[in-house]
XYZ file of C-alpha atoms in Angstrom:
579
model
C 0.004 -0.034 -0.006
C 1.108 3.566 -0.730
C 2.623 5.351 2.197
C 2.567 2.189 4.220
C 4.980 2.059 7.096
C 6.630 -1.031 8.416
C 7.575 -1.619 12.067
C 10.663 -3.691 12.797
C 13.527 -3.986 15.222
C 17.302 -3.600 14.563
C 19.373 -5.110 17.475
C 16.254 -4.563 19.580
C 15.915 -0.925 18.588
C 12.326 -0.306 17.277
C 12.181 1.562 13.898
C 9.644 2.612 11.466
C 10.548 2.717 7.753
C 8.471 2.948 4.421
C 7.309 -0.345 2.890
C 9.922 -1.699 0.500
C 12.861 -0.551 2.579
C 15.641 -2.941 3.015
C 17.213 -4.080 6.267
C 20.133 -1.813 5.479
C 17.774 1.147 5.097
C 16.237 0.371 8.438
C 19.641 -0.086 10.234
C 20.492 3.396 9.080
C 17.431 4.730 10.683
C 18.398 2.869 13.841
C 21.877 4.368 13.740
C 23.406 0.896 13.320
C 26.158 0.614 10.650
C 26.221 -2.585 8.614
C 29.441 -2.980 6.603
C 29.226 -3.267 2.896
C 31.587 -3.666 -0.142
C 29.701 -4.205 -3.336
C 26.705 -1.926 -2.233
C 26.485 1.428 -3.945
C 23.320 3.339 -3.234
C 20.991 3.780 -6.221
C 23.683 2.148 -8.562
C 24.713 -1.303 -7.372
C 22.578 -3.423 -5.092
C 23.281 -7.057 -5.874
C 24.133 -8.713 -2.470
C 27.098 -10.278 -3.976
C 29.943 -9.706 -1.525
C 28.115 -11.138 1.547
C 29.724 -8.652 4.048
C 26.350 -7.178 4.914
C 24.800 -10.414 6.013
C 22.573 -10.383 9.246
C 20.301 -12.738 11.083
C 16.557 -11.905 10.563
C 13.380 -13.585 11.685
C 11.591 -15.581 9.127
C 14.795 -16.336 7.116
C 16.384 -19.742 7.045
C 19.923 -18.458 6.940
C 21.864 -15.265 6.889
C 20.534 -12.652 4.538
C 22.087 -9.778 2.649
C 20.925 -6.534 4.287
C 21.374 -4.444 1.164
C 18.798 -6.438 -0.780
C 16.557 -8.121 1.872
C 13.337 -6.038 2.493
C 12.002 -5.632 6.017
C 8.595 -6.927 6.930
C 6.122 -6.165 9.761
C 7.474 -7.284 13.180
C 10.741 -8.489 11.701
C 13.589 -8.634 14.239
C 17.247 -8.260 12.854
C 20.459 -8.890 14.598
C 23.529 -7.443 12.942
C 26.247 -8.451 15.389
C 25.794 -12.080 16.571
C 28.686 -14.656 16.676
C 27.400 -16.249 13.554
C 27.218 -12.898 11.684
C 30.682 -11.926 12.769
C 32.200 -15.315 11.887
C 30.663 -15.271 8.310
C 31.852 -11.881 7.638
C 35.445 -12.638 8.876
C 35.547 -15.777 6.710
C 34.426 -13.954 3.748
C 37.032 -11.349 4.195
C 39.693 -14.012 4.528
C 38.554 -15.643 1.244
C 38.780 -12.288 -0.385
C 42.314 -11.795 0.851
C 43.303 -15.176 -0.671
C 42.883 -13.726 -4.125
C 44.116 -10.120 -3.390
C 47.427 -8.448 -3.718
C 48.217 -7.485 -0.063
C 50.959 -4.973 -0.648
C 49.082 -2.424 1.386
C 51.993 -0.235 2.293
C 52.710 0.642 -1.209
C 49.037 0.944 -2.283
C 47.484 4.278 -3.140
C 44.361 3.348 -1.118
C 46.314 2.560 2.053
C 44.470 4.011 5.103
C 41.363 4.698 3.069
C 40.744 1.332 1.623
C 37.282 -0.286 2.464
C 38.587 -3.789 2.391
C 41.542 -2.878 4.769
C 39.205 -1.100 7.193
C 36.988 -4.194 7.490
C 39.816 -6.580 7.863
C 41.185 -4.598 10.782
C 37.675 -4.349 12.381
C 37.128 -8.120 12.165
C 40.683 -9.212 13.023
C 41.229 -11.444 9.973
C 44.018 -13.774 9.438
C 45.339 -12.781 6.011
C 47.158 -15.988 5.474
C 44.301 -18.388 6.567
C 43.691 -19.461 2.970
C 46.378 -20.384 0.339
C 47.164 -17.343 -1.717
C 46.719 -17.226 -5.455
C 49.886 -16.219 -7.354
C 49.435 -12.721 -8.408
C 50.174 -12.677 -12.184
C 47.314 -10.647 -13.664
C 48.751 -7.976 -16.071
C 48.424 -4.386 -14.926
C 46.802 -2.061 -17.656
C 48.413 1.302 -17.546
C 47.759 1.999 -21.165
C 45.649 5.049 -20.735
C 46.811 8.576 -19.825
C 44.669 8.674 -16.784
C 43.890 5.328 -15.040
C 45.756 2.175 -13.956
C 43.820 -1.135 -13.669
C 45.432 -3.755 -11.296
C 43.134 -6.814 -11.267
C 45.386 -8.423 -8.705
C 43.665 -6.143 -6.163
C 40.152 -6.413 -7.633
C 37.456 -8.041 -5.340
C 34.850 -8.426 -8.139
C 32.374 -6.101 -6.265
C 30.928 -4.831 -9.609
C 30.803 -1.226 -8.663
C 32.948 0.021 -11.485
C 31.008 -1.826 -14.115
C 27.659 -0.646 -12.698
C 28.639 2.953 -12.639
C 30.130 2.725 -16.250
C 26.930 1.101 -17.522
C 24.180 2.675 -15.520
C 25.420 6.170 -14.752
C 27.597 6.823 -17.732
C 25.706 4.589 -20.335
C 29.061 3.528 -21.768
C 29.672 -0.092 -20.408
C 33.219 -0.062 -21.749
C 34.189 -2.463 -18.866
C 32.420 -5.491 -17.674
C 32.857 -9.031 -16.040
C 34.926 -11.345 -18.206
C 34.880 -15.300 -17.919
C 33.543 -17.172 -14.879
C 34.409 -18.790 -11.730
C 38.010 -18.317 -10.551
C 38.911 -16.774 -13.913
C 36.183 -14.026 -13.651
C 37.729 -10.588 -13.677
C 36.857 -7.066 -14.866
C 38.129 -5.701 -18.184
C 37.413 -4.491 -21.641
C 36.022 -6.550 -24.552
C 38.493 -9.403 -25.493
C 40.750 -8.241 -22.675
C 42.048 -5.399 -24.888
C 43.925 -2.452 -23.080
C 41.700 0.413 -21.999
C 43.472 2.874 -24.244
C 42.133 0.822 -27.215
C 38.616 1.124 -26.196
C 36.003 4.054 -26.258
C 36.509 4.868 -22.698
C 36.015 8.620 -22.056
C 38.211 8.976 -19.157
C 35.666 10.257 -16.517
C 37.231 8.206 -13.815
C 33.972 7.409 -12.200
C 35.074 3.862 -11.840
C 38.044 4.869 -9.882
C 35.782 6.938 -7.555
C 33.608 4.021 -6.558
C 36.256 1.219 -6.363
C 36.576 0.331 -2.675
C 40.162 -1.007 -2.997
C 43.210 -0.164 -5.081
C 42.184 -2.040 -8.334
C 41.636 1.336 -10.072
C 43.728 4.192 -9.438
C 44.622 7.464 -11.201
C 47.796 7.560 -13.085
C 50.088 9.695 -11.064
C 51.765 12.685 -12.359
C 53.175 13.814 -9.003
C 56.845 12.846 -9.781
C 56.931 14.862 -12.799
C 55.826 17.935 -10.728
C 58.326 17.158 -8.090
C 61.192 17.035 -10.730
C 60.087 20.289 -12.262
C 60.082 22.059 -8.905
C 63.614 20.796 -8.268
C 64.699 21.994 -11.698
C 66.331 25.490 -11.403
C 65.902 26.107 -15.017
C 62.051 25.613 -14.859
C 59.636 28.301 -13.669
C 56.794 26.287 -12.247
C 53.230 27.811 -12.525
C 50.256 26.282 -10.858
C 46.488 27.146 -11.439
C 43.609 25.515 -9.771
C 40.162 24.829 -11.003
C 36.969 26.236 -9.564
C 35.853 23.099 -7.770
C 39.155 22.035 -6.175
C 38.658 24.716 -3.368
C 35.413 22.889 -2.309
C 36.884 19.347 -2.149
C 40.590 19.582 -1.193
C 39.757 19.874 2.518
C 38.151 16.532 2.524
C 41.650 14.925 1.923
C 42.518 16.452 5.362
C 39.495 15.352 7.314
C 37.674 18.581 6.964
C 33.837 18.597 6.405
C 32.379 18.037 2.978
C 31.998 21.298 1.090
C 34.515 23.302 3.177
C 35.998 26.169 1.010
C 39.705 25.947 1.497
C 40.885 28.354 -1.237
C 43.294 30.310 1.008
C 44.892 27.277 2.629
C 45.245 25.672 -0.891
C 47.073 28.573 -2.338
C 49.456 28.720 0.746
C 50.071 25.002 0.540
C 50.936 24.999 -3.150
C 53.440 27.780 -2.520
C 55.007 25.792 0.115
C 55.434 22.974 -2.358
C 57.709 25.255 -4.308
C 55.594 26.742 -6.975
C 56.821 29.992 -8.399
C 53.251 31.321 -9.123
C 49.845 30.172 -8.027
C 46.970 31.364 -10.300
C 43.144 31.060 -10.264
C 41.627 29.044 -13.133
C 38.370 30.864 -12.503
C 39.942 33.573 -14.618
C 39.901 31.463 -17.720
C 36.400 30.075 -16.756
C 35.488 33.683 -17.288
C 37.529 33.778 -20.500
C 35.660 30.624 -21.700
C 32.281 32.296 -20.979
C 33.204 35.421 -22.844
C 34.288 33.469 -25.963
C 31.514 30.955 -25.746
C 28.827 33.563 -25.239
C 30.091 35.448 -28.302
C 30.167 32.239 -30.311
C 26.645 31.378 -29.186
C 25.382 34.809 -30.221
C 27.067 34.722 -33.612
C 25.457 31.254 -34.210
C 21.997 32.496 -33.233
C 22.206 35.702 -35.219
C 23.987 34.239 -38.316
C 22.195 30.929 -38.725
C 25.064 28.882 -37.297
C 24.816 25.235 -36.035
C 22.346 24.849 -33.334
C 21.984 23.706 -30.602
C 25.472 24.681 -29.435
C 26.887 22.359 -26.841
C 29.560 23.372 -24.152
C 33.014 22.033 -24.658
C 34.672 22.642 -21.344
C 34.373 19.021 -20.155
C 36.917 16.795 -21.910
C 34.944 13.519 -20.869
C 31.955 14.886 -22.731
C 33.916 15.854 -25.707
C 35.615 12.570 -26.041
C 32.164 10.864 -25.569
C 30.894 12.943 -28.393
C 33.815 12.018 -30.593
C 33.350 8.413 -29.998
C 29.542 7.962 -29.921
C 27.949 11.015 -31.672
C 30.568 12.266 -34.164
C 27.928 13.716 -36.278
C 27.358 16.222 -33.476
C 30.940 17.543 -33.486
C 29.848 20.771 -35.439
C 27.438 21.401 -32.575
C 30.323 21.545 -30.004
C 31.548 25.013 -29.040
C 35.081 25.587 -30.567
C 36.254 27.027 -27.247
C 39.019 25.127 -25.409
C 38.294 24.350 -21.840
C 39.448 26.712 -18.987
C 42.381 24.415 -18.338
C 43.620 24.608 -21.952
C 42.823 28.324 -22.224
C 44.934 28.939 -19.179
C 47.852 26.976 -20.411
C 47.564 28.828 -23.801
C 47.527 32.312 -21.993
C 50.631 31.393 -19.757
C 52.581 30.248 -22.684
C 51.810 33.149 -24.838
C 50.670 36.419 -23.159
C 52.304 35.752 -19.668
C 55.541 34.494 -21.324
C 55.834 37.441 -23.615
C 55.034 39.961 -20.802
C 57.641 38.428 -18.533
C 60.304 37.749 -21.222
C 60.217 33.975 -20.643
C 60.754 31.318 -23.203
C 57.607 29.187 -23.139
C 59.990 26.090 -22.993
C 61.242 27.255 -19.623
C 57.772 27.164 -18.226
C 56.232 24.111 -16.505
C 52.469 24.636 -16.353
C 50.512 22.526 -13.754
C 46.710 22.534 -13.557
C 44.985 21.192 -10.449
C 41.774 19.670 -11.529
C 38.984 17.541 -10.246
C 39.106 15.375 -13.361
C 40.768 12.357 -14.719
C 39.851 13.190 -18.315
C 41.934 16.276 -18.108
C 44.995 14.023 -18.118
C 43.982 12.945 -21.477
C 43.051 16.425 -22.698
C 46.624 17.748 -22.084
C 47.857 15.188 -24.577
C 45.596 16.269 -27.440
C 47.979 17.205 -30.291
C 45.304 19.299 -32.006
C 45.913 21.803 -29.107
C 49.665 21.866 -29.343
C 51.292 25.043 -30.417
C 54.851 25.173 -32.018
C 55.157 21.589 -30.592
C 54.318 22.642 -26.967
C 51.312 21.357 -25.150
C 49.257 24.010 -23.351
C 49.453 22.331 -20.036
C 52.448 20.159 -19.013
C 50.765 18.238 -16.281
C 47.063 17.868 -15.011
C 47.245 17.130 -11.335
C 44.056 15.722 -9.673
C 42.754 17.057 -6.256
C 43.734 13.509 -4.869
C 47.251 13.952 -6.106
C 47.730 17.479 -4.704
C 46.505 16.202 -1.403
C 49.148 13.413 -1.314
C 51.841 15.918 -2.363
C 50.858 18.281 0.514
C 51.048 15.436 2.941
C 54.295 14.130 1.644
C 55.786 17.608 2.030
C 54.991 17.640 5.717
C 52.758 20.508 5.301
C 50.021 20.740 8.189
C 47.259 21.814 5.879
C 44.515 22.621 8.507
C 46.969 25.010 10.412
C 47.848 27.122 7.377
C 46.805 30.727 7.081
C 44.859 31.892 4.058
C 46.790 33.464 1.197
C 45.709 34.883 -2.028
C 46.383 33.893 -5.673
C 49.069 35.823 -7.542
C 48.654 38.758 -9.918
C 47.717 39.176 -12.656
C 45.400 36.034 -12.549
C 43.984 36.468 -9.080
C 40.504 38.163 -9.625
C 37.651 36.325 -11.193
C 33.821 36.529 -11.229
C 31.451 34.498 -9.313
C 30.352 33.087 -12.668
C 33.714 31.613 -13.142
C 33.579 29.863 -9.663
C 30.163 28.089 -10.393
C 31.761 26.364 -13.380
C 32.428 23.395 -10.939
C 28.766 22.521 -10.451
C 26.386 21.155 -13.088
C 24.474 24.050 -14.538
C 27.170 26.510 -13.582
C 28.461 26.931 -17.186
C 24.971 27.524 -18.430
C 24.189 30.064 -15.747
C 27.479 31.801 -16.245
C 26.986 31.990 -20.025
C 23.455 33.260 -19.688
C 24.568 36.197 -17.412
C 26.919 37.384 -20.161
C 24.974 36.390 -23.305
C 21.964 38.249 -21.972
C 23.828 41.442 -21.550
C 25.360 41.064 -25.033
C 21.910 40.568 -26.660
C 19.717 42.814 -24.475
C 22.172 45.400 -23.303
C 21.682 44.460 -19.706
C 20.936 41.472 -17.525
C 18.449 42.087 -14.586
C 18.596 38.344 -13.604
C 21.903 37.384 -11.949
C 20.753 33.984 -10.870
C 19.153 31.559 -13.150
C 18.079 28.994 -10.644
C 16.173 26.782 -13.120
C 19.446 25.287 -14.176
C 20.858 24.801 -10.790
C 20.630 21.656 -8.623
C 22.012 18.114 -8.914
C 19.273 16.628 -11.082
C 20.653 14.732 -14.076
C 18.645 16.748 -16.643
C 17.375 20.274 -16.266
C 15.475 22.279 -18.936
C 14.484 25.922 -19.056
C 13.422 28.724 -21.455
C 14.545 32.268 -21.087
C 13.451 35.430 -22.941
C 16.830 36.965 -24.250
C 17.323 39.529 -27.013
C 13.555 39.398 -27.797
C 13.598 35.605 -28.453
C 13.073 32.477 -26.512
C 16.343 30.781 -25.771
C 15.775 27.120 -24.896
C 18.335 25.493 -22.744
C 19.186 22.100 -21.293
C 21.789 20.966 -18.763
C 22.821 17.253 -18.395
C 25.350 15.657 -16.081
C 26.346 12.008 -16.309
C 26.783 10.623 -19.768
C 23.583 8.425 -19.639
C 21.717 11.587 -19.283
C 23.709 13.146 -22.096
C 22.490 10.316 -24.323
C 18.947 11.129 -23.414
C 19.484 14.756 -24.412
C 21.231 13.963 -27.686
C 18.883 11.114 -28.708
C 15.918 13.485 -28.047
C 17.423 16.057 -30.348
C 18.047 13.343 -33.097
C 14.359 12.162 -32.776
C 13.155 15.702 -33.041
C 11.419 15.399 -29.595
C 13.671 18.108 -28.182
C 14.638 21.498 -29.467
C 17.274 23.573 -27.844
C 19.552 26.525 -28.448
C 22.205 25.897 -26.023
C 23.168 22.649 -24.065
C 25.562 22.240 -21.186
C 26.904 18.659 -20.654
C 29.172 17.423 -17.780
C 30.457 13.807 -17.889
C 30.434 13.378 -14.146
C 27.188 13.269 -12.133
C 26.842 16.727 -10.454
C 29.588 18.183 -12.556
C 33.195 18.693 -11.599
C 32.404 18.639 -7.937
C 31.958 14.875 -8.308
C 34.954 14.351 -10.753
C 36.930 11.266 -10.965
C 40.038 12.944 -9.415
C 38.316 14.287 -6.285
C 39.219 12.793 -2.805
C 37.988 9.291 -2.029
C 35.239 9.268 0.762
C 34.295 6.160 2.775
C 31.209 4.268 1.864
C 29.442 5.345 5.025
C 29.666 8.871 3.730
C 29.221 8.276 -0.017
C 26.019 6.260 0.460
C 24.279 8.602 2.918
C 25.597 12.178 2.308
C 24.537 14.133 -0.618
C 28.165 15.020 -1.659
C 27.115 16.752 -4.858
C 24.795 19.251 -3.015
C 27.222 19.882 -0.149
C 30.157 20.416 -2.444
C 28.171 22.721 -4.927
C 26.995 24.899 -2.083
C 30.444 25.990 -1.317
C 30.752 27.325 -4.931
C 27.485 29.069 -4.973
C 28.233 30.665 -1.560
C 31.471 32.057 -3.123
C 29.577 33.379 -6.101
C 27.066 35.083 -3.896
C 29.701 36.734 -1.844
C 31.570 37.972 -4.832
C 31.008 41.505 -5.998
C 31.758 40.484 -9.637
C 28.966 38.201 -10.820
C 29.378 38.335 -14.595
C 32.450 37.041 -16.457
C 32.751 39.996 -18.828
C 32.767 42.434 -15.836
C 36.099 40.953 -14.573
C 39.033 43.394 -14.724
C 41.260 40.553 -15.870
C 39.125 40.132 -19.095
C 39.535 43.742 -19.840
C 43.387 43.441 -19.272
C 43.594 40.283 -21.589
C 41.517 41.740 -24.403
C 42.983 45.300 -24.194
C 46.499 44.028 -24.157
C 46.447 40.887 -26.232
C 43.294 39.368 -27.683
C 41.594 42.693 -28.931
C 38.001 41.306 -28.781
C 36.009 38.116 -28.275
C 36.406 35.883 -31.395
C 39.280 37.769 -32.811
C 41.851 36.070 -34.927
C 44.364 35.771 -32.057
C 41.572 34.486 -29.810
C 40.791 31.744 -32.257
C 44.409 30.959 -32.729
C 45.027 30.379 -29.020
C 41.668 29.732 -27.383
C 39.689 27.707 -29.804
C 40.195 24.173 -31.162
C 39.052 21.360 -33.338
C 37.820 17.833 -32.636
C 38.570 14.340 -33.795
C 36.132 11.630 -34.971
C 36.991 8.508 -33.181
C 35.844 4.917 -33.514
C 33.657 2.935 -31.109
């Protein structure tokens, strides 16, 4: 019955939960934590790992709490000797087929398997070990797969298929030979993976990790001939603190700048500046397309995961992509042209490091169509996780740092640049500027219809005497829905923003790993996005084109949006890729 409530007991604690709730749901209400490994809320609920088993009245044996529904009057015990023994044995069996080099594993100290093994006092050598001979796949620019550490939980394959709609990885073979990989066990780099890194975000162990660029950065810092320039993406300020135990959504911009300086960076700049630059160029491109009969709808191009997805799966839509480079690539281009000339530096002597929430950015820096005179715009894309590790290894006590400001001339940016990190933020920022360019003013500062963490958002705004229809999607399965709707003729838009990661960059593949107890029950996307919108609201500059840095760049170098020099340095082309 609709709205029916079920009464049950968890370890003797009475709880009331909606009909259809699982034992795991009821335990959460009772404030009882049941351990899980394969469970991923709303994505993977298959009861395969058997770590969440409990005793329940009416059941003949132990049942999986993540899948077993509660019934009226049910009594559940989550911590009996039988339950503890079962969980311990299961963990010991997992360890028999797991590479236990924990001290050299990236996930040491935040590994879900390690945490449970410690809690249940397992004997790691109880069962005979299998020889670890599975080949490590490090073929891509962004991920490393080590199936010697995989526990076959199915979380990575579930997120790739259900959330991203790609299914480039899956379970191969059966029994003891079962493992996760690409079709025919081909390397990841030879498959239409988009590099979003969501599989690495949800992996509970060290089977999927980010390919590290940390040593290259340490080497550059130690090289007296190199001038090392860092710049940080909008969302990093809202997530880096999590790597140091700070609450989700804490804005640590000032501490972040201080920490990067202490690592040895010569300059620390604000990538929000080129988020503003992207908006100015993108809004100009959108207006030109609308007024001159250009290809519509225009899609945003700041997310490299989405761009690569389009290149692989919808190459016929490449003319719809904005030709604007991403803020990361624009910043690199500005540093190695305008900044280098202004400071009489040979671009070859610059080592440019972006700090980003995204694993796909590691692929983006390798795109040869964006090289200029044989030089890449950005030398290294460093994820938030990698920066956190570097800060710890340098012995910097992050939480005790004083706030410091970014360096001139790339310090000041608008709030519109800051909200780039949240889904809908690019759209809202573009509307703030495009409305002014078309109408001569923009009374609305906040376009709240495109805010929020929903997978798909649609709105229509009256701009320049015309109805501008917009859509926002995050998560590539939602991107498919948008694009397929356009193909079928069911949908008609002027402008579409797409982010590969659910919730946008705030939930990128390179963000700090959080425990399952947080991931499954805290709305990470909303909490992280709030920090960005709060920073936007507190900023006296709310529109990208109003930033004094934009005036500086155009007056001294680019002349005007869409100029020849702007196209030479700030715009790009795309590549049709096979499936």
